[in-house]
Short mmCIF file of C-alpha atoms and ligand atoms in Angstrom, two decimals:
data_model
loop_
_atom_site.label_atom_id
_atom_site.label_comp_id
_atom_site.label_asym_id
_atom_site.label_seq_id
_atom_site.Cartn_x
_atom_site.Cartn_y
_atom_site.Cartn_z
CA UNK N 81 -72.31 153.35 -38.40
CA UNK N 82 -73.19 153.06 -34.53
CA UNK N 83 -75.25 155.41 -33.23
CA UNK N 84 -73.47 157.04 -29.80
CA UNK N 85 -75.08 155.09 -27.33
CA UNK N 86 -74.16 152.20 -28.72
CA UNK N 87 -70.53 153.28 -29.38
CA UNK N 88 -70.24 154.58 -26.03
CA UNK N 89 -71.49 151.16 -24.58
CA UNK N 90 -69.11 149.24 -27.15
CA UNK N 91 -66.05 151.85 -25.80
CA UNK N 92 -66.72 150.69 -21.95
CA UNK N 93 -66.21 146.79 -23.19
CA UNK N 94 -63.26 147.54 -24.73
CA UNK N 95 -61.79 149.22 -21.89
CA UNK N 96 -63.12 146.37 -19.35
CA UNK N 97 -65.73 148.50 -17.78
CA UNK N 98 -68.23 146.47 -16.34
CA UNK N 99 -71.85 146.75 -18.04
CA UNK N 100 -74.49 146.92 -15.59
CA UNK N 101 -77.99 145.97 -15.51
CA UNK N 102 -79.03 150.10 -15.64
CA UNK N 103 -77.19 150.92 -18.32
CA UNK N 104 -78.27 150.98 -21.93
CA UNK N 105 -77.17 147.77 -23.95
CA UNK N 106 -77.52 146.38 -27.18
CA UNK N 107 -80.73 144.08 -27.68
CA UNK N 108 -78.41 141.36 -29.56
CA UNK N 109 -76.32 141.51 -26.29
CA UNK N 110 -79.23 141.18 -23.95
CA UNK N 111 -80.71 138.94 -26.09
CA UNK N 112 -77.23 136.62 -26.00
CA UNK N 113 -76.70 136.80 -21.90
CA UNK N 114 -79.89 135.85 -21.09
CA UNK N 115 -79.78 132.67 -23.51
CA UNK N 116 -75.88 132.15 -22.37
CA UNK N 117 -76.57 132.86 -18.72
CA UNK N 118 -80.01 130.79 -18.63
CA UNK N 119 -78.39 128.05 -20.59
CA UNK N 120 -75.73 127.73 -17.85
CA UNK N 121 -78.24 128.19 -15.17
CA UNK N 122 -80.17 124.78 -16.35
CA UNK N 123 -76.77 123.41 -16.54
CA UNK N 124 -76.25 123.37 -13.30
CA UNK N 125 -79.61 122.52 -11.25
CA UNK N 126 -79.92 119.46 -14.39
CA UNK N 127 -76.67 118.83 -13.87
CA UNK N 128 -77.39 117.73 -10.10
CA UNK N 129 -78.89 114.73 -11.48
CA UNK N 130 -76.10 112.59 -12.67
CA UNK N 131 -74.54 113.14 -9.12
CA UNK N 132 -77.65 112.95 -6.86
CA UNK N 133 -78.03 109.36 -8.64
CA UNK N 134 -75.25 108.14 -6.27
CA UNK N 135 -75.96 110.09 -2.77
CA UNK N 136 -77.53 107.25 -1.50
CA UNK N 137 -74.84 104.78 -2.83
CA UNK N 138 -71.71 106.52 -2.08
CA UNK N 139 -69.21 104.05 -0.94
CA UNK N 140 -68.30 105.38 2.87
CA UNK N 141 -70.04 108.24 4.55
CA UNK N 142 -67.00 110.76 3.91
CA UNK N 143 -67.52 110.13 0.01
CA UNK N 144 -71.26 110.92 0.71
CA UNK N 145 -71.17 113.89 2.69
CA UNK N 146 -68.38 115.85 -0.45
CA UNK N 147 -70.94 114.83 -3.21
CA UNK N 148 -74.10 115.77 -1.07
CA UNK N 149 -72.38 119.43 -0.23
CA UNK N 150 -70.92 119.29 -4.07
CA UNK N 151 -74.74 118.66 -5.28
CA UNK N 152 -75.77 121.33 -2.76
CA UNK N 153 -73.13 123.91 -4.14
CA UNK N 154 -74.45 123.40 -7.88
CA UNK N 155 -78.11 124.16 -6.58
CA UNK N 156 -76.46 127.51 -5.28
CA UNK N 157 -74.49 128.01 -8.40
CA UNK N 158 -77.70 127.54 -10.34
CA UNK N 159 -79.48 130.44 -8.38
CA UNK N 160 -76.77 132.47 -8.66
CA UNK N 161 -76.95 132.49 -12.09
CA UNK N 162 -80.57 133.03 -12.60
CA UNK N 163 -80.41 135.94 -10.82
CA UNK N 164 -77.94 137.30 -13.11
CA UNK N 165 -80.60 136.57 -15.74
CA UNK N 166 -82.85 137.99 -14.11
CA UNK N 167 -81.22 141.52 -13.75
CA UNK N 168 -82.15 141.37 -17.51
CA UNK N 169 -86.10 141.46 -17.36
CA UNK N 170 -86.43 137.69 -17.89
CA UNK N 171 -88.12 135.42 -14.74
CA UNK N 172 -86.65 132.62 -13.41
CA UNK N 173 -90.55 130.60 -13.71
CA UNK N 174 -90.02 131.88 -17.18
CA UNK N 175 -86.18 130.50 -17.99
CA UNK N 176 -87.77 126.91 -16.07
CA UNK N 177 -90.74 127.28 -18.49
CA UNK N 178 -88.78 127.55 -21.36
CA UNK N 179 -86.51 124.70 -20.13
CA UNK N 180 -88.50 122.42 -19.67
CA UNK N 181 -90.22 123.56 -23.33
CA UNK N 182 -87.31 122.65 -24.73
CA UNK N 183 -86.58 126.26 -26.06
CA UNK N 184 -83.53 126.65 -24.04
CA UNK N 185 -81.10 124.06 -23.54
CA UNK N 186 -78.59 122.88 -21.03
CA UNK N 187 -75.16 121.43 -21.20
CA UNK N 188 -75.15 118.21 -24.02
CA UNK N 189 -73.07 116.40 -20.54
CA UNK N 190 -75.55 115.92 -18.57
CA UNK N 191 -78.05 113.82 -21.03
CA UNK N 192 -75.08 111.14 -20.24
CA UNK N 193 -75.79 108.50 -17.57
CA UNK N 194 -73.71 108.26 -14.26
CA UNK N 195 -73.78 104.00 -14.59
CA UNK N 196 -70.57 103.35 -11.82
CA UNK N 197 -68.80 104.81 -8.66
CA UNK N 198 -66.35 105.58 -11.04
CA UNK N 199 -68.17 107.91 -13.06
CA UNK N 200 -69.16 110.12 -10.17
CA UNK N 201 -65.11 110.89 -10.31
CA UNK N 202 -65.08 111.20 -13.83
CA UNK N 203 -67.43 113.65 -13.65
CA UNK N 204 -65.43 115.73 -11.03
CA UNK N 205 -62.27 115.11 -12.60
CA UNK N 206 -63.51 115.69 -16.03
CA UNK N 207 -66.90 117.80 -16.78
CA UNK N 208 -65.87 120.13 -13.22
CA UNK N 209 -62.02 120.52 -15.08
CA UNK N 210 -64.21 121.35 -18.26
CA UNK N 211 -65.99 123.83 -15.99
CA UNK N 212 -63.49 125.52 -14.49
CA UNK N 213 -61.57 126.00 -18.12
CA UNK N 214 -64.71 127.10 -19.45
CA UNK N 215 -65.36 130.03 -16.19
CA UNK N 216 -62.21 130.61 -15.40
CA UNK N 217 -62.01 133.76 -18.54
CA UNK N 218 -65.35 133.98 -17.88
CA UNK N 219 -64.86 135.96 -14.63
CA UNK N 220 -63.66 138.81 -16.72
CA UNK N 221 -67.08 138.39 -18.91
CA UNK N 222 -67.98 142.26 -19.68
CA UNK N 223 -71.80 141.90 -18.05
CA UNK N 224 -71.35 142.62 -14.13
CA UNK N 225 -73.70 140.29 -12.86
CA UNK N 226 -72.35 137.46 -14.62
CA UNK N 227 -68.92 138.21 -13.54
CA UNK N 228 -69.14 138.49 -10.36
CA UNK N 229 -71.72 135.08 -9.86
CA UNK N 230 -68.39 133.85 -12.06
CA UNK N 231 -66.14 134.74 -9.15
CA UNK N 232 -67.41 132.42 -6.27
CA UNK N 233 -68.48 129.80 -8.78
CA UNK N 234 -64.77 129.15 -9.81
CA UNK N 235 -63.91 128.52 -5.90
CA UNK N 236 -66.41 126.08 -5.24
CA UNK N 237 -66.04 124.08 -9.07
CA UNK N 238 -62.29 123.94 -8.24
CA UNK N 239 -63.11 122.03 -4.99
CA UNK N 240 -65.50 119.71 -7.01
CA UNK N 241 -62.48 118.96 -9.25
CA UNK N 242 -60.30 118.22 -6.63
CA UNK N 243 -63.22 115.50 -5.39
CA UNK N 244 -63.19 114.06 -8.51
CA UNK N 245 -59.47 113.73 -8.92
CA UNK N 246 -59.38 112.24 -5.58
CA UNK N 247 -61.88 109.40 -6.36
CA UNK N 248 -59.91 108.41 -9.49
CA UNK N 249 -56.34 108.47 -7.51
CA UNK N 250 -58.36 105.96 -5.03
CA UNK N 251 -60.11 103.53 -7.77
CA UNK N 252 -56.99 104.08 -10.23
CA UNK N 253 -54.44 102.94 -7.62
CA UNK N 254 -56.86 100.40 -6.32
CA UNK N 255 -57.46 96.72 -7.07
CA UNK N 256 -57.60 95.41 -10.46
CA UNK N 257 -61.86 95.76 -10.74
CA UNK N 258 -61.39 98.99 -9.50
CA UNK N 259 -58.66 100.57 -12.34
CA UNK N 260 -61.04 98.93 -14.58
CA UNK N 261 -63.73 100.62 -13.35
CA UNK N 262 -61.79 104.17 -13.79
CA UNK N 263 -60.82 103.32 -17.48
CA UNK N 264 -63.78 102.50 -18.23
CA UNK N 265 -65.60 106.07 -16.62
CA UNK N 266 -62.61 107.84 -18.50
CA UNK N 267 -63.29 106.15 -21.84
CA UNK N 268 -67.37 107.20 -21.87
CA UNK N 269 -66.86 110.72 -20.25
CA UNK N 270 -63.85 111.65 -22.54
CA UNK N 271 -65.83 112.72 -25.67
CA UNK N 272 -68.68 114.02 -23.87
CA UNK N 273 -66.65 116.39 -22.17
CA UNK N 274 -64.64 117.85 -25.15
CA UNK N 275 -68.05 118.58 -26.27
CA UNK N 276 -69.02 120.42 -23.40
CA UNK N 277 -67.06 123.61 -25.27
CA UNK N 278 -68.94 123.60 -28.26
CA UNK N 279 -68.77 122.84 -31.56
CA UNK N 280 -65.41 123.62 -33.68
CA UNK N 281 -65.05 127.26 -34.18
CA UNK N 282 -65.84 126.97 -37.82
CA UNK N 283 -69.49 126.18 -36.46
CA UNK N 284 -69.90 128.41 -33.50
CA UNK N 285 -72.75 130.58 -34.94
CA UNK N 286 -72.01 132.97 -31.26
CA UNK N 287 -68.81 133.13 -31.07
CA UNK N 288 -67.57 136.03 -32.93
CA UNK N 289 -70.29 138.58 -32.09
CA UNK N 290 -69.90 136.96 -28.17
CA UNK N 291 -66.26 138.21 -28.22
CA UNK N 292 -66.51 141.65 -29.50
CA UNK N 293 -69.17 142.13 -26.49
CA UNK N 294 -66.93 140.24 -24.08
CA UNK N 295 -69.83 138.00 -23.67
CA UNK N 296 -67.42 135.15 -24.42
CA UNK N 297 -63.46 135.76 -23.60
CA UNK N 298 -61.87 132.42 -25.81
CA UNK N 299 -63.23 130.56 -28.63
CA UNK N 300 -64.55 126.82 -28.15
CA UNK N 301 -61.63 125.47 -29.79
CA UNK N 302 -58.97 127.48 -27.75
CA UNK N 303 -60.54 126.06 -24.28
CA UNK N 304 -60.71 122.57 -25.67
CA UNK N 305 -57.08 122.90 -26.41
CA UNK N 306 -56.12 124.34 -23.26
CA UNK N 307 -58.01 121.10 -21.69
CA UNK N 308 -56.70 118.65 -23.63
CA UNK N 309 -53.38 120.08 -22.68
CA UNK N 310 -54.44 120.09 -18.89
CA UNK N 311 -55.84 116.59 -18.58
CA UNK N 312 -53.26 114.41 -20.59
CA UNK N 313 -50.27 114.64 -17.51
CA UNK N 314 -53.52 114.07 -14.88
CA UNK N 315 -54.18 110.96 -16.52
CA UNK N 316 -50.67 109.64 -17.17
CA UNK N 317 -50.31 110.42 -13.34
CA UNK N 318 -53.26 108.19 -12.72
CA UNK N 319 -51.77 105.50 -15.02
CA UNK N 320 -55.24 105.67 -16.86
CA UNK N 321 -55.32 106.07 -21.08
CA UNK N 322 -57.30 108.49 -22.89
CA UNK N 323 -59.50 107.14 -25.53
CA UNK N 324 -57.70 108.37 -28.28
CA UNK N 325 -55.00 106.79 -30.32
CA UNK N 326 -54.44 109.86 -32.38
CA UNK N 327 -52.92 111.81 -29.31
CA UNK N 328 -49.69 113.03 -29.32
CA UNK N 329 -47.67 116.47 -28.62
CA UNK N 330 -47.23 118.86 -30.70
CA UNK N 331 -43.78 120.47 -30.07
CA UNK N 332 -44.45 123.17 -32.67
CA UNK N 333 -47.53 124.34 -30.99
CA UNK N 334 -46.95 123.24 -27.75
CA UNK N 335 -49.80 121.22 -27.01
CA UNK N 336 -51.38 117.89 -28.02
CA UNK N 337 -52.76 116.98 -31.38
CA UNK N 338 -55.80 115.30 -30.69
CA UNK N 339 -59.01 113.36 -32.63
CA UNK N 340 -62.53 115.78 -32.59
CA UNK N 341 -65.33 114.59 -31.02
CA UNK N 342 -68.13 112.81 -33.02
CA UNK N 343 -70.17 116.26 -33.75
CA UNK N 344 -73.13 114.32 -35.25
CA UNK N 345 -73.55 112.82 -32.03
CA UNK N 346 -73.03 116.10 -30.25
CA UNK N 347 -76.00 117.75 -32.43
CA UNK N 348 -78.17 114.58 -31.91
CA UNK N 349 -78.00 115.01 -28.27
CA UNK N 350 -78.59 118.71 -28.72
CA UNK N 351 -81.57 117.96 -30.57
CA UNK N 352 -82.67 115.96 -27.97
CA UNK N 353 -81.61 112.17 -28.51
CA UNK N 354 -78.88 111.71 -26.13
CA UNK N 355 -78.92 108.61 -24.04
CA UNK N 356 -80.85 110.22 -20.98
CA UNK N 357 -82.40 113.55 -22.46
CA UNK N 358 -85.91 112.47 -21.95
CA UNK N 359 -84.86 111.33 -17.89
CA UNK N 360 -82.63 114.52 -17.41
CA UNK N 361 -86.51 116.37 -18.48
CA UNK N 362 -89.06 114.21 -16.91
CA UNK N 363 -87.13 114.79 -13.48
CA UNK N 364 -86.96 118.39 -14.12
CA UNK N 365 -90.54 118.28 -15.03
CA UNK N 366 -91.63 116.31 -11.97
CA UNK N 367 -89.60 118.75 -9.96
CA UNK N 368 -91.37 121.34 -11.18
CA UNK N 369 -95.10 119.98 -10.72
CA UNK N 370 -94.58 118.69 -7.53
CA UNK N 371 -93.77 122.24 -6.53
CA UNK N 372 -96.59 123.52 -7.71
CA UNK N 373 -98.25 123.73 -4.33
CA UNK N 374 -95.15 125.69 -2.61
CA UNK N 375 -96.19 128.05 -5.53
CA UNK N 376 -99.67 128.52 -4.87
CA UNK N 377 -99.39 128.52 -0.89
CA UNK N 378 -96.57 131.54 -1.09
CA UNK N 379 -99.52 133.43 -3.97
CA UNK N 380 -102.16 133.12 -1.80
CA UNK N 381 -100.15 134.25 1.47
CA UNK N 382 -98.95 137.57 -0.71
CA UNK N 383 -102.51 138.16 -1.62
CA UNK N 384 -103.73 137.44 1.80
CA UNK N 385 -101.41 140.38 3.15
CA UNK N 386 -102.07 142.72 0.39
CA UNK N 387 -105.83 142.90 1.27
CA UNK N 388 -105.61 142.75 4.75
CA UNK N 389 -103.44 146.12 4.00
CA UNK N 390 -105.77 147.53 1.34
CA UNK N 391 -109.09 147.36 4.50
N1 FAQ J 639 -74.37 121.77 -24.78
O1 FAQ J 639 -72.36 129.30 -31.23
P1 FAQ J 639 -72.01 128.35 -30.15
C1 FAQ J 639 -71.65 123.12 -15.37
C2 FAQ J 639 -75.23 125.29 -28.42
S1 FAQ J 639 -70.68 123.55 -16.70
C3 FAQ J 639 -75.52 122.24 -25.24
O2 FAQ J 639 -70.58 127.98 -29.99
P2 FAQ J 639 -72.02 129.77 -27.61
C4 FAQ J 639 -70.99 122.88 -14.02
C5 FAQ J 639 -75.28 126.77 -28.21
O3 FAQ J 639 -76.11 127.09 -27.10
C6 FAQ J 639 -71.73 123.50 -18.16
N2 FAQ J 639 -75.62 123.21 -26.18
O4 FAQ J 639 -72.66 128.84 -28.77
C7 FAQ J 639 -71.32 121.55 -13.47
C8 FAQ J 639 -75.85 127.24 -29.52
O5 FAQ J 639 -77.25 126.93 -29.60
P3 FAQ J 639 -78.40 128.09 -29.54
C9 FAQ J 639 -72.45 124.79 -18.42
C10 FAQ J 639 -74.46 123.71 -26.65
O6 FAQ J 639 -73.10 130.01 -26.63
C11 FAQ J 639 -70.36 120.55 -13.49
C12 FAQ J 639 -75.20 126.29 -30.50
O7 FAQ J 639 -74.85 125.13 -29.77
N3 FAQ J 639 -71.52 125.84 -18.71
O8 FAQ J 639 -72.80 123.03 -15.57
C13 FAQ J 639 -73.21 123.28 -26.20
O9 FAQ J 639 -71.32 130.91 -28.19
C14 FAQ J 639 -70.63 119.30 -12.96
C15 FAQ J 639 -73.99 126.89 -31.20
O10 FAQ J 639 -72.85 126.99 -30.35
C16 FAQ J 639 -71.87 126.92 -19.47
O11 FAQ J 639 -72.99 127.02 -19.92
C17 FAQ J 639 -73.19 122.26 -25.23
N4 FAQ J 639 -72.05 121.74 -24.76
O12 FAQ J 639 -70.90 128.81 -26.93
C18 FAQ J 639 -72.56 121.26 -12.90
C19 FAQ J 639 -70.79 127.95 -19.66
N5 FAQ J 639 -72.25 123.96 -26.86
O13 FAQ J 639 -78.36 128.63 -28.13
C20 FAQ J 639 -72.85 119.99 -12.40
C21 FAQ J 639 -71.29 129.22 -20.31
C22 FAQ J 639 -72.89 124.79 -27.71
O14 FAQ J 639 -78.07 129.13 -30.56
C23 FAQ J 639 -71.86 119.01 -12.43
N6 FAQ J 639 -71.57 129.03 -21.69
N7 FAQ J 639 -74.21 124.63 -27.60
O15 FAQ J 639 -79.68 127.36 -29.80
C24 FAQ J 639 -70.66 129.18 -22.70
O16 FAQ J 639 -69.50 129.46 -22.45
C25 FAQ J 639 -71.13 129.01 -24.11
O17 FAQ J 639 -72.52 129.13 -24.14
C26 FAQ J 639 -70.68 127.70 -24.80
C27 FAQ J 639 -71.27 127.65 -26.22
C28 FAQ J 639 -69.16 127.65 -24.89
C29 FAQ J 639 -71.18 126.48 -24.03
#
């Protein structure tokens, strides 16, 4: 039996009214945002890295200054979202501590190297279109905060898939090295990227108790489907294949039949043995120390003015 705060809280989710950082919530809810919020957080200041790799290599100054404002955009997105968090009682220096502890993770994509041009459109095309699926329902997510943060991170991610898109219509329709190139990005980003939603719902340990709170809208496997259904006519457009012979439509269900990612390898990474885990860290680490001083100055300033206002 619920006791009436919690019912009450339970009957404003199920109408769609907004829970706000005020009002009394559930510790398992609070508990979930701030590990589902944090985790996307990380997500997207690690998930500069992959990207940043190739702002000094971009191919033409035009292809340079989109991925340096894209990169700049996921630093935004990523503060965004720690504020959210942070409307729950948890730090951001406490999420980055925990981060780079390993006790909260980020996205399995991003411990995936960027090794081509092509791959830098891939990862538009591809982990942004995974994005978008993925935050598209979650605009609706029941916790305010989140939502709105949800809101103008959907504008900007559907500009970063458009970039991506557009690199792959230039390499895919391009010379002979070039299409290679694209096949090749779309080949080694194809898995990773069905992964990004999660493990089958069979394994999703969240997912139920995410939906009843509206933490979560659709289940891992629904938004891989939905994806799967999406990218198939972008690549026939591009004349590229998808890595997967078992592909084909499903006129009964109206959508494509398609193979499952390796899920050992997905846990693997998870646990932290992905090809560029201990990279996507040390950066993040390095980051971190290097800032240590920006820290310390901006402590000693605040303590400065606090007893020049105590005398
Ligand atoms: N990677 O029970 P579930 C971006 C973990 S987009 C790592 O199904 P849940 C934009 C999960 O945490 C990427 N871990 O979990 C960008 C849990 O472990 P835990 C970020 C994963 O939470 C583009 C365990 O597996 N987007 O960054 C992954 O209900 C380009 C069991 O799984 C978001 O975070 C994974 N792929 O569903 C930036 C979206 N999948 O915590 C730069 C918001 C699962 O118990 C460049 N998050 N796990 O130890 C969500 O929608 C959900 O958290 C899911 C997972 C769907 C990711």
């Amino acid at each position: 039996e619920m006791e009436p705060e919690e019912r009450h809280f339970q009957e404003k989710v199920d109408a769609d009214i907004r829970i706000e950082p005020r009002d009394w919530m559930p510790e398992g809810y609070k508990k979930t945002l701030i590990r589902q919020i944090g985790q996307h957080a990380h997500s997207e200041i690690v998930g500069q890295l992959p990207e940043g790799n190739w702002i000094t290599r971009a191919p033409t100054l035009e292809r340079k200054m989109i991925l340096l404002a894209k990169v700049q955009d996921e630093a935004g997105h990523g503060l965004y979202l720690y504020c959210a968090a942070e409307t729950l009682g948890i730090s951001r220096d406490e999420m980055t501590e925990m981060l780079l502890s390993g006790k909260m993770k980020y996205s399995s994509i991003f411990n995936y190297p960027t090794l081509t041009w092509a791959d830098i459109g891939a990862v538009g095309w591809l982990v942004d279109g995974a994005a978008i699926m993925n935050q598209v329902p979650l605009q609706r997510t029941s916790y305010g905060p989140y939502s709105r943060a949800m809101i103008r991170i959907c504008k900007e991610e559907s500009f970063h898939q458009r970039q991506g898109y557009d690199i792959m219509m230039k390499m895919a329709k391009g010379s002979e090295a070039q299409k290679r190139m694209a096949q090749d990005a779309l080949n080694r980003f194809w898995y990773p990227s069905l992964m990004m939603f999660g493990p089958s719902d069979a394994n999703s340990v969240h997912s139920e108790q995410s939906m009843a709170w509206k933490i979560k809208i659709n289940t891992n496997d629904e938004l891989r489907q939905k994806f799967v259904d999406q990218t198939v006519p972008q690549a026939e457009y591009l004349g590229l294949t998808i890595p997967d012979e078992t592909l084909k439509w499903n006129e009964e269900k109206g959508g494509y039949d398609f193979a499952e990612p390796d899920w050992d390898e997905f846990f693997d990474v998870l646990k932290g043995a992905g090809p560029v885990n201990n990279d996507r860290l040390e950066a993040r680490r390095k980051a971190w120390d290097d800032g240590a001083w920006v820290r310390e100055g901006l402590l000693a300033h605040a303590e400065k003015k606090r007893a020049s206002k105590v005398a």
